[in-house]
Amino acid sequence: MTSQEVLCDPTEQKSRKRLSILKLFIVALSFAYFSKALAGTYMKSSITQIERRFDLSSSHVGLIDGSFEMGNLLFLAVVSHFGAQLHRPRLIAAGCLLMALGALLTGLTHFFMGLYKYDTVIQVFQNNSVNIPACVDPVKTVDMPEIQIEPSVGDNKACVRESSSNMWIYVFLGNALRGIGETPVTPLGISYIDDFAKAENSPFYIACLQTITLLGPMFGFLLGSYCAKLYVDVGYVDMESVTITPNDSRWVGAWWMGFLVSSSLLLISSIPFWFLPRSLPKQGSEQDKSTPTSLTLDGAEIAQGSNPNIKLTEITKGFLPSLKRLLGTPAYFLLLCGSILKFNSFIGLLTFKAKYMEQQFGQSASRANFLIGVLNLPAVAVGIFLGGLLMRRYKLSVVSGAQLSFATSFMGYLLLLLQFSTKCDNRPLAGLTVSYNGTQSVSYNGEMLFSDCNRDCSCSPDEWDPVCSDSGITYVSPCMAGCLSSSGAGKNTVFHNCSCVSTSFPPGSSMSVRLGQCPHAKDCSRSFTSYMAVSVLSSFINSLGATPGYMVIIRCITPELKSLALGIHILVTRTLGGIPAPVYFGAMIDSTCLKWSIKKCGGRGACRIYNSNMYRIIFLGLITCLSGTSYFFIIAVIILLKRQFWRPDRETELQQPKASKGRKLMAQSDPPEEKGVSSRSPKLSSDTKECIEVGKDLEG
């Protein structure tokens, strides 16, 4: 058969059709990955907004964020084992549909709540000349309900209604439902590609898939940035009546909007999988013609017309032995332990990175999410793509892939240590970080908020309505600043005759304050630039080893355990990393809080301001400690893989010279007549070589 006949062969056309179906599956899976990644990262970018809207602590909102992994925990192991032998595309479609419902439930929670109300002494008056005496005697507050110290009867009723609602539970349930829906997508999608693609193409396809997937987090953070700029009740309130800005710790953005967008995308992504086939022949395999569709890649016969009860019983019997074999593989088990620690570090960083940028460098939630989406994530996408390209270009073995993954990860770890030096000092906040005269630092306690300049003002230590003086010192409220009068209205309100301001000012200077916290010092912007440069470079170097590390998981175990290995890996890392990491990271962050909000019914709400120095040390310290410990397990994995694969690779290298010598001896023993025919027929020889090359391509 000539090369032209090979190209026109119906078998070749069928192979191309099957290849196009595989590519269609990869495209559909890429969009599903994009949509689920967008929804997941949007949840991360909205952590601050949800924390403030529901008046929760960081550990509490970390528990809500961990509900996604709780949903995975319920079904992931079962779906990974059974799903590999069932209709994988339709299971993925059902999962996308569940994720869409979960995101919709989370977003709809906003519409079941009342308008957002934040504590402030500022009210919008029809008459701009109304004077607000912040420092007043309690007896004079009878005619001024907006600054009463004791709550009214109506406030008590509202308090009962608010405490009985607990609307954050719906966010928790919606996130958990999204986690359940995500269960079949990753393990079944990756195993489907690796089953039916060529062995040398599989890493490249997975790298392309992960690269496209990273567009999801990028757009997720950009969507989070846009929604954080919008006020939570946009369209329902007059924005002129809102006296806070996005830089204020009481600001809540339109967090619900992004969940409705991601729900629509997830619904669309489920459609193609309903029409894709259950299985495909191995890409380029000559057995395509004779392989019946009732045989799966794992070698399990699942005839379409047989009794499904018998099939499920047989599958169930094989689950525990397969799990025992999997966990009995030393390289896989040690890799799993290292991945748990690494995933704890990654989840803690991803969940609270934007909040760290807000508290450490004074960035708004919108700007922090924007910079992560525009700078960090594209660097990660390029790194993952180049990692897959390197593995395909140089055909890296399992050992080489593990070494590349370790080297890049360790270099990223060293860069992470540099972030300890990029810092901003605490903002000067009277009674919390500095004394009222601004000359010495203080350790926070309730009594330090009061001074001789405001002791007669009858201020509440629980209020938070910060004002900034020209000296750069922030005061907790106009009352704590000892202000006696005001001018202007709404956002433009200025308080005058503030007795506490005079203690830190030279005589004859201004004794007025304006709304909002004072900005950080100018040198903080340079520190932030250095932090972002180190962060982006560290993200890029870390991601170079992502694809080789992923392929090590697949290649270090037997092929029939591939799908289960991926499922168990995702299950264990998310269970022991995704669930507890946001909670204990949040609890450690809570320990650095300087000022808490107080709920109407009593009890601690969301934190208003943190100790920046302690925040940096605890946050970065946890990340570096977890990452550093994981490298002991990864080094042990590399040693085991060398012992496992070094001898077979060495034997293969030794056999190749022997085979080449054998071919030379056979060539020397060929009769001269054949050599003459060969020399007289160069065209036939060329066609033969071309046919052999095409045949090799078809064989894979």
Tab-separated table of N, CA, C and O in Angstrom, residues 66-77 175-176 178-184 186-187 570-571 574-575 579:
chain	number	residue	atom	x	y	z
A	66	GLY	N	-14.345	26.603	53.164
A	66	GLY	CA	-14.011	25.179	53.185
A	66	GLY	C	-15.172	24.256	52.898
A	66	GLY	O	-14.973	23.054	52.695
A	67	SER	N	-16.396	24.800	52.858
A	67	SER	CA	-17.562	23.950	52.567
A	67	SER	C	-17.488	23.363	51.161
A	67	SER	O	-18.090	22.322	50.889
A	68	PHE	N	-16.764	24.018	50.259
A	68	PHE	CA	-16.585	23.469	48.909
A	68	PHE	C	-15.883	22.117	48.983
A	68	PHE	O	-16.308	21.143	48.349
A	69	GLU	N	-14.814	22.045	49.769
A	69	GLU	CA	-14.099	20.781	49.924
A	69	GLU	C	-14.921	19.753	50.691
A	69	GLU	O	-14.767	18.554	50.480
A	70	MET	N	-15.789	20.218	51.586
A	70	MET	CA	-16.674	19.286	52.291
A	70	MET	C	-17.604	18.583	51.312
A	70	MET	O	-17.880	17.386	51.439
A	71	GLY	N	-18.100	19.312	50.324
A	71	GLY	CA	-18.919	18.695	49.294
A	71	GLY	C	-18.144	17.677	48.487
A	71	GLY	O	-18.651	16.609	48.137
A	72	ASN	N	-16.875	17.986	48.189
A	72	ASN	CA	-16.012	17.031	47.493
A	72	ASN	C	-15.805	15.776	48.305
A	72	ASN	O	-15.777	14.667	47.766
A	73	LEU	N	-15.662	15.938	49.614
A	73	LEU	CA	-15.378	14.808	50.495
A	73	LEU	C	-16.472	13.750	50.427
A	73	LEU	O	-16.197	12.553	50.521
A	74	LEU	N	-17.709	14.166	50.230
A	74	LEU	CA	-18.832	13.232	50.272
A	74	LEU	C	-18.820	12.238	49.113
A	74	LEU	O	-19.195	11.083	49.274
A	75	PHE	N	-18.381	12.671	47.931
A	75	PHE	CA	-18.589	11.845	46.739
A	75	PHE	C	-17.344	11.586	45.906
A	75	PHE	O	-17.397	10.777	44.979
A	76	LEU	N	-16.225	12.247	46.197
A	76	LEU	CA	-15.109	12.203	45.263
A	76	LEU	C	-14.524	10.804	45.082
A	76	LEU	O	-14.296	10.361	43.957
A	77	ALA	N	-14.270	10.080	46.168
A	77	ALA	CA	-13.649	8.757	46.049
A	77	ALA	C	-14.547	7.794	45.285
A	77	ALA	O	-14.082	7.038	44.420
A	175	ASN	N	-22.089	26.807	48.428
A	175	ASN	CA	-20.690	26.478	48.156
A	175	ASN	C	-20.448	24.976	48.263
A	175	ASN	O	-19.667	24.399	47.495
A	176	ALA	N	-21.111	24.326	49.230
A	176	ALA	CA	-20.980	22.873	49.366
A	176	ALA	C	-21.575	22.153	48.156
A	176	ALA	O	-21.011	21.163	47.662
A	178	ARG	N	-21.765	23.327	45.154
A	178	ARG	CA	-20.814	23.529	44.061
A	178	ARG	C	-19.647	22.554	44.183
A	178	ARG	O	-19.119	22.058	43.179
A	179	GLY	N	-19.235	22.249	45.420
A	179	GLY	CA	-18.175	21.268	45.627
A	179	GLY	C	-18.588	19.872	45.217
A	179	GLY	O	-17.797	19.117	44.645
A	180	ILE	N	-19.845	19.497	45.506
A	180	ILE	CA	-20.346	18.185	45.088
A	180	ILE	C	-20.356	18.087	43.567
A	180	ILE	O	-19.971	17.066	42.990
A	181	GLY	N	-20.785	19.155	42.905
A	181	GLY	CA	-20.837	19.143	41.443
A	181	GLY	C	-19.462	19.061	40.797
A	181	GLY	O	-19.319	18.500	39.708
A	182	GLU	N	-18.453	19.603	41.463
A	182	GLU	CA	-17.109	19.591	40.892
A	182	GLU	C	-16.449	18.215	40.978
A	182	GLU	O	-15.451	17.953	40.314
A	183	THR	N	-17.043	17.310	41.755
A	183	THR	CA	-16.445	16.003	42.030
A	183	THR	C	-16.028	15.229	40.781
A	183	THR	O	-14.879	14.781	40.696
A	184	PRO	N	-16.890	15.023	39.779
A	184	PRO	CA	-16.480	14.177	38.649
A	184	PRO	C	-15.630	14.879	37.599
A	184	PRO	O	-15.036	14.214	36.758
A	186	THR	N	-12.715	16.878	37.460
A	186	THR	CA	-11.252	16.786	37.365
A	186	THR	C	-10.744	15.363	37.164
A	186	THR	O	-10.036	15.093	36.178
A	187	PRO	N	-11.067	14.393	38.032
A	187	PRO	CA	-10.484	13.051	37.847
A	187	PRO	C	-10.954	12.365	36.578
A	187	PRO	O	-10.157	11.737	35.872
A	570	ILE	N	-6.927	14.120	44.974
A	570	ILE	CA	-7.755	15.318	45.124
A	570	ILE	C	-8.554	15.257	46.414
A	570	ILE	O	-8.686	16.246	47.143
A	571	LEU	N	-9.093	14.071	46.722
A	571	LEU	CA	-9.908	13.904	47.931
A	571	LEU	C	-9.101	14.205	49.192
A	571	LEU	O	-9.519	14.997	50.041
A	574	ARG	N	-7.728	17.906	49.477
A	574	ARG	CA	-8.788	18.875	49.784
A	574	ARG	C	-9.393	18.640	51.158
A	574	ARG	O	-9.808	19.581	51.829
A	575	THR	N	-9.444	17.388	51.578
A	575	THR	CA	-9.990	17.094	52.899
A	575	THR	C	-9.064	17.588	54.001
A	575	THR	O	-9.504	18.247	54.952
A	579	ILE	N	-10.133	21.984	53.611
A	579	ILE	CA	-11.112	22.255	54.676
A	579	ILE	C	-10.474	22.947	55.879
A	579	ILE	O	-10.932	24.011	56.304
